[in-house]
Amino acid sequence: MLARRRMTFVSLTFLLFLALTVAGYWALKRRNLQNGFLVAASYLFYGWWDYRFLGLLVASSLVDFAVGLALERTDSPRRRALLISISVVANLGLLGFFKYFNFFAHSAQAAASALGFELSPFTLNVTLPVGISFYTFQTLSYGIDVYRRELRATSSLIDYLAYVSFFPQLVAGPIERATNLLPQFQRSRHLDPLRVAEGCRLVLWGFFKKAAIADNLGRLVDTVYGNPGAHSGGAIAVATIAFAFQIYCDFSGYSDIAIGCARFFGFDLMRNFAYPYFSQDVAEFWRRWHISLSTWFRDYVFVPLGGSRRGPRRTAINIFITFVVSGLWHGAAWTFVIWGAINGLAVMIKPLLPQGPRRSPRETPGGTRLIPDPATLTRILGTFALICLTWVFFRASDVETAAAMLVRMFSFAGGTGIAAVLRDPRHLAGMALVVVLIVVEWTRRDSPDVLRCSRWPLLVRMAIYTIMLWATVLLLPPSQSPFIYFQF
Amino acid sequence: MRPLLSKLALFIVIQMAVLAAVIALYQVDHSGFLASTHDKRARLAKLSSPKVILVGGSAVAFGFDSPAIERSVGMPVVNMGLQGSLGLTIKLREVEPFVGPGDVVILSLEYQHYAGQILEGLTLWGYIEQRPGVLGDLGFRELKVLADSGQLYLRNLATGAARVLVLGQGIHAHPPYTRRSQNAWGDVIAQDTVPHPGLGDLEFHLRPFSERKVDAAMEALRELNHHAQDVGATVYIYFPPLPRGRIAPADEARLLDLEQRLASATSIVRLNQVKDATLPEDLFFDTLYHLTRRGQKINSQRLITALSARIHAPQPGAPH
């Protein structure tokens, strides 16, 4: 459990911290000093949650820094293999201990019990360090990239620590590759007004998605998922749709704020979401959803398994394995494994079928027409419906509950209905904002920057930003929820 | 760079103007529960020593019948109980300057205070609305909590201003959570004027504590005790009652653990024991620690009995 209070992006503390850090950073003229300052600020940001876990972050960073340097100095294949094994074992060992120990202990006990053996339960009361799944993947990818000779190891510890700990993306991504972010720490940055303005818009849009939409939808979702047996099939379906948008607004909101904040310091982080709910098949969805993680698994799991080089059947199996592993990454529970497996099944069918169009996340999703043709609309809605079904496993407390919820949903079971669930003004406001979100994103889907409207008069833009900001403040729920992806 | 800065400046000016309008419209609730701090502080400042000062959160405000205590011990009483979520140090700092020779300070703190677990940002903001001067006395932990909840306070300001704009009035509390629901001593006395909600299925829980926070709480208690001893006053701890049968075994073990830590970390005399500090659940008004009028009387009688044995007992070295 994440028991302690962390410095969340949607807080006055973070705004003060950000303002002071930006000011301090640009007051320093030399790149090395700026990087050192960012490391200190990032450690303060992380330590605000629990300073004791800073040691893990530093340890994970140092292992791969040392491995990188050692890899750079040797051409011996055996020695290189040994070095990268150290990195993999150290990072996955850290992750395994803190995240998966109890899961595997429970599962082993259950499996033994099913076979007629009784194992005494042995679990540990461990706190999951926030961001561990993100920064271990980031340091791991650095080591692997150096091993593959796709990247030269850096000899500057400060640059490297700044790359791993950069606070905007430290605790929930985007999971940056060293090939993209590290070189940015190795060159001088300058304050670019356009990028700062872009950053401001992204931060504002991210705040709106997280605080106004996701947190209000979260109340609706918690009400229904907290007591699914009392709710009708329709209410469960509405809550599942609400969860689909809650998790999207929560995580893409976080990513927007992270990317926006990074712009204030002159950095470009990778795009993490590209209007995923306008996808026309599940494979496209996964090219548009949590892009930094999807591409990580593609490059470090799917490709080493053989990728698509060994024929359609083997490709399909590799896709399935990759998705199951991705499910396990999301959480140490069978619900996540099943969630990954269902997504894997939906994507693995594609290589087995005659080749259709492969839609890139850079393309405008759903085509360029304002009103989509019926076939496109059907594909979008069908994909969304399928994704929603998988979210039931993602959100439910356990597999039995998820299965029972699906049964209630499809048997049109009675109980507290949709009208009763939407009677709470905040629930209704959350769903109304979903409609606003869909309209805004659909009309702006040709650009990664939703709020960009530079051709509009300045005062109109200011009015829009002001209304958004104060609407966000007014719609803040009385108790804020932590970002969902913090638990991973 | 200049166009950006001018746009940024314009944006900030607009937001400041909106914020100024929000603050101008917002009405501070001078009739709410926290506003009773003015009356309590005024009484505390007015009373001369020796006096009895009851210190704590709403467990104290809802927990005692001060006139009965006053009659029994023969000293004027002030009930400084306000709200548990203000945290421990604010409560102790508030009374410390007023502790004088012969005073009796009764700490009837919610158990979470001994573990340093209650400090809630919005309550702190609400208190600062009443007493802006307290801002200068806050420590790092309180300032951190304030900053962490600043966005929620801003939301409260905006909501309050919107209500004034739309409905023509701000947010007002209802009895017994109003200033007028308290008597001149500072006890909440309006429980009988409103329906009695009861505890429902509420249970007492105490989270596992952090050593650091327990140590900090003990240190704050020791400081007050030293100060009291220096001026010739006495500090006592009186554990507030919890509903019988609503404490899980694990929580009970934690309570006893806290009691032991308190005994070993401070020399403050305890007037009762945790295991005896329970009452039937029907004596609780709407939540844990909040007693009905009858509950207040029973709890006060217990305090009087324990306290009389102490303050009327011959002191070591005193003439018989």
CSV table of N, CA, C and O in Angstrom, one decimal, chain A residues 4-5 10-13 48 191 193 196-197 426 458 462 465-466 469-470 473-474 476-478 480, chain B residues 1 4 7-8 10-11 14-15 18-19 22 140 144 147-148 150-152 154-155 158-159 162 212:
chain,number,residue,atom,x,y,z
A,4,ARG,N,1.8,6.8,2.5
A,4,ARG,CA,2.2,8.1,2.9
A,4,ARG,C,1.8,9.2,1.8
A,4,ARG,O,1.5,8.9,0.7
A,5,ARG,N,1.7,10.4,2.3
A,5,ARG,CA,1.3,11.5,1.5
A,5,ARG,C,2.5,11.9,0.6
A,5,ARG,O,3.6,12.1,1.0
A,10,VAL,N,-1.2,17.9,-8.5
A,10,VAL,CA,-2.4,18.8,-8.3
A,10,VAL,C,-2.4,19.3,-6.9
A,10,VAL,O,-3.2,18.9,-6.0
A,11,SER,N,-1.4,20.1,-6.5
A,11,SER,CA,-1.4,20.7,-5.2
A,11,SER,C,-0.6,22.0,-5.2
A,11,SER,O,0.2,22.2,-6.1
A,12,LEU,N,-0.9,22.8,-4.2
A,12,LEU,CA,-0.2,24.1,-4.1
A,12,LEU,C,1.2,23.8,-3.8
A,12,LEU,O,2.1,24.6,-4.3
A,13,THR,N,1.5,22.8,-3.1
A,13,THR,CA,2.9,22.5,-2.7
A,13,THR,C,3.7,22.3,-4.0
A,13,THR,O,4.8,22.8,-4.2
A,48,TRP,N,10.0,13.9,-0.5
A,48,TRP,CA,8.8,14.4,0.1
A,48,TRP,C,7.8,13.3,0.5
A,48,TRP,O,7.1,13.4,1.5
A,191,LEU,N,15.9,29.0,-22.8
A,191,LEU,CA,14.5,29.2,-22.5
A,191,LEU,C,13.8,29.6,-23.8
A,191,LEU,O,14.1,30.7,-24.4
A,193,PRO,N,10.4,30.6,-25.5
A,193,PRO,CA,9.0,31.1,-25.1
A,193,PRO,C,7.9,30.2,-25.6
A,193,PRO,O,6.9,29.9,-25.0
A,196,VAL,N,7.7,27.1,-23.6
A,196,VAL,CA,7.1,27.4,-22.3
A,196,VAL,C,5.6,27.6,-22.4
A,196,VAL,O,4.8,27.0,-21.6
A,197,ALA,N,5.2,28.3,-23.4
A,197,ALA,CA,3.7,28.5,-23.6
A,197,ALA,C,3.0,27.2,-23.9
A,197,ALA,O,1.9,26.9,-23.3
A,426,ARG,N,-22.1,15.4,-8.5
A,426,ARG,CA,-20.7,15.3,-8.9
A,426,ARG,C,-20.5,14.1,-9.9
A,426,ARG,O,-19.7,14.2,-10.8
A,458,LEU,N,-6.3,37.1,-28.5
A,458,LEU,CA,-5.6,36.9,-27.2
A,458,LEU,C,-6.6,36.8,-26.0
A,458,LEU,O,-6.6,35.9,-25.2
A,462,MET,N,-7.4,33.9,-23.4
A,462,MET,CA,-7.2,34.1,-21.9
A,462,MET,C,-8.5,33.7,-21.2
A,462,MET,O,-8.5,33.2,-20.1
A,465,TYR,N,-8.7,29.9,-21.0
A,465,TYR,CA,-7.8,29.4,-20.0
A,465,TYR,C,-8.3,29.7,-18.6
A,465,TYR,O,-8.2,28.9,-17.7
A,466,THR,N,-8.8,30.9,-18.4
A,466,THR,CA,-9.3,31.3,-17.1
A,466,THR,C,-10.5,30.5,-16.7
A,466,THR,O,-10.6,30.0,-15.5
A,469,LEU,N,-9.3,27.0,-15.8
A,469,LEU,CA,-8.6,27.0,-14.5
A,469,LEU,C,-9.5,27.0,-13.3
A,469,LEU,O,-9.5,26.2,-12.4
A,470,TRP,N,-10.5,28.0,-13.4
A,470,TRP,CA,-11.4,28.1,-12.2
A,470,TRP,C,-12.5,27.0,-12.2
A,470,TRP,O,-12.9,26.7,-11.1
A,473,VAL,N,-10.7,24.3,-10.4
A,473,VAL,CA,-10.7,24.6,-8.9
A,473,VAL,C,-12.1,24.3,-8.3
A,473,VAL,O,-12.2,23.6,-7.3
A,474,LEU,N,-13.1,24.7,-9.0
A,474,LEU,CA,-14.5,24.5,-8.4
A,474,LEU,C,-14.8,23.0,-8.4
A,474,LEU,O,-15.6,22.6,-7.6
A,476,LEU,N,-12.8,20.5,-8.1
A,476,LEU,CA,-12.0,19.6,-7.3
A,476,LEU,C,-12.8,18.9,-6.2
A,476,LEU,O,-13.6,19.6,-5.5
A,477,PRO,N,-12.7,17.6,-6.1
A,477,PRO,CA,-13.5,16.9,-5.1
A,477,PRO,C,-13.0,17.2,-3.7
A,477,PRO,O,-11.8,17.6,-3.6
A,478,PRO,N,-13.8,17.1,-2.7
A,478,PRO,CA,-13.3,17.5,-1.3
A,478,PRO,C,-12.1,16.7,-0.9
A,478,PRO,O,-11.3,17.2,-0.2
A,480,GLN,N,-8.9,14.5,-2.5
A,480,GLN,CA,-8.3,14.2,-3.8
A,480,GLN,C,-7.8,12.8,-3.8
A,480,GLN,O,-7.3,12.2,-2.8
B,1,MET,N,11.1,36.6,-26.3
B,1,MET,CA,10.8,36.4,-24.9
B,1,MET,C,9.8,37.4,-24.3
B,1,MET,O,9.0,37.1,-23.5
B,4,LEU,N,6.1,36.6,-24.7
B,4,LEU,CA,5.7,35.6,-23.7
B,4,LEU,C,5.4,36.1,-22.3
B,4,LEU,O,4.4,35.9,-21.7
B,7,LYS,N,2.3,38.1,-22.1
B,7,LYS,CA,1.1,37.3,-22.1
B,7,LYS,C,1.0,36.6,-20.7
B,7,LYS,O,-0.1,36.5,-20.1
B,8,LEU,N,2.1,36.2,-20.2
B,8,LEU,CA,2.2,35.5,-18.9
B,8,LEU,C,1.7,36.5,-17.8
B,8,LEU,O,0.9,36.2,-16.9
B,10,LEU,N,-0.2,39.1,-18.3
B,10,LEU,CA,-1.6,39.3,-18.4
B,10,LEU,C,-2.4,38.2,-17.8
B,10,LEU,O,-3.4,38.4,-17.1
B,11,PHE,N,-2.0,37.0,-18.0
B,11,PHE,CA,-2.7,35.8,-17.5
B,11,PHE,C,-2.7,35.9,-16.0
B,11,PHE,O,-3.7,35.7,-15.3
B,14,ILE,N,-5.0,38.6,-14.7
B,14,ILE,CA,-6.4,38.1,-14.8
B,14,ILE,C,-6.8,37.2,-13.6
B,14,ILE,O,-7.8,37.3,-12.9
B,15,GLN,N,-5.9,36.2,-13.4
B,15,GLN,CA,-6.1,35.3,-12.3
B,15,GLN,C,-6.2,35.9,-10.9
B,15,GLN,O,-7.0,35.6,-10.1
B,18,VAL,N,-9.5,37.6,-10.6
B,18,VAL,CA,-10.5,36.6,-10.2
B,18,VAL,C,-10.4,36.2,-8.8
B,18,VAL,O,-11.4,36.2,-8.0
B,19,LEU,N,-9.1,36.0,-8.3
B,19,LEU,CA,-8.9,35.6,-6.9
B,19,LEU,C,-9.4,36.7,-6.0
B,19,LEU,O,-10.0,36.4,-5.0
B,22,VAL,N,-13.0,36.6,-5.8
B,22,VAL,CA,-13.4,35.4,-5.0
B,22,VAL,C,-13.3,35.7,-3.5
B,22,VAL,O,-14.2,35.5,-2.7
B,140,PHE,N,7.1,23.5,10.6
B,140,PHE,CA,7.3,23.0,9.2
B,140,PHE,C,6.2,22.0,8.9
B,140,PHE,O,5.6,22.1,7.8
B,144,LYS,N,3.6,22.5,5.8
B,144,LYS,CA,3.6,21.5,4.8
B,144,LYS,C,2.2,21.0,4.5
B,144,LYS,O,1.7,20.9,3.4
B,147,ALA,N,0.2,23.7,2.8
B,147,ALA,CA,0.6,23.8,1.4
B,147,ALA,C,-0.1,22.7,0.6
B,147,ALA,O,-0.6,22.8,-0.5
B,148,ASP,N,0.0,21.5,1.2
B,148,ASP,CA,-0.5,20.3,0.5
B,148,ASP,C,-2.0,20.4,0.3
B,148,ASP,O,-2.6,19.8,-0.6
B,150,GLY,N,-3.6,23.4,0.0
B,150,GLY,CA,-4.0,24.8,-0.4
B,150,GLY,C,-5.0,24.8,-1.6
B,150,GLY,O,-5.9,25.7,-1.6
B,151,GLN,N,-4.8,23.8,-2.5
B,151,GLN,CA,-5.8,23.8,-3.6
B,151,GLN,C,-7.2,23.5,-3.2
B,151,GLN,O,-8.1,24.0,-3.8
B,152,LEU,N,-7.3,22.7,-2.1
B,152,LEU,CA,-8.7,22.4,-1.6
B,152,LEU,C,-9.3,23.6,-0.9
B,152,LEU,O,-10.5,23.9,-0.9
B,154,LEU,N,-8.5,26.7,-1.7
B,154,LEU,CA,-8.9,27.6,-2.9
B,154,LEU,C,-10.3,27.1,-3.4
B,154,LEU,O,-11.1,28.0,-3.7
B,155,ARG,N,-10.5,25.8,-3.5
B,155,ARG,CA,-11.8,25.3,-4.0
B,155,ARG,C,-12.9,25.8,-3.0
B,155,ARG,O,-14.0,26.2,-3.4
B,158,ALA,N,-13.6,29.4,-3.6
B,158,ALA,CA,-14.4,29.6,-4.9
B,158,ALA,C,-15.8,29.1,-4.7
B,158,ALA,O,-16.7,29.8,-5.2
B,159,THR,N,-16.0,28.0,-4.0
B,159,THR,CA,-17.4,27.5,-3.8
B,159,THR,C,-18.2,28.4,-3.0
B,159,THR,O,-19.3,28.7,-3.3
B,162,ALA,N,-19.0,31.4,-5.0
B,162,ALA,CA,-20.1,31.1,-6.0
B,162,ALA,C,-21.5,31.1,-5.3
B,162,ALA,O,-22.5,31.5,-5.8
B,212,ARG,N,8.8,8.2,14.8
B,212,ARG,CA,9.2,9.6,14.7
B,212,ARG,C,8.0,10.5,15.2
B,212,ARG,O,8.2,11.4,16.0
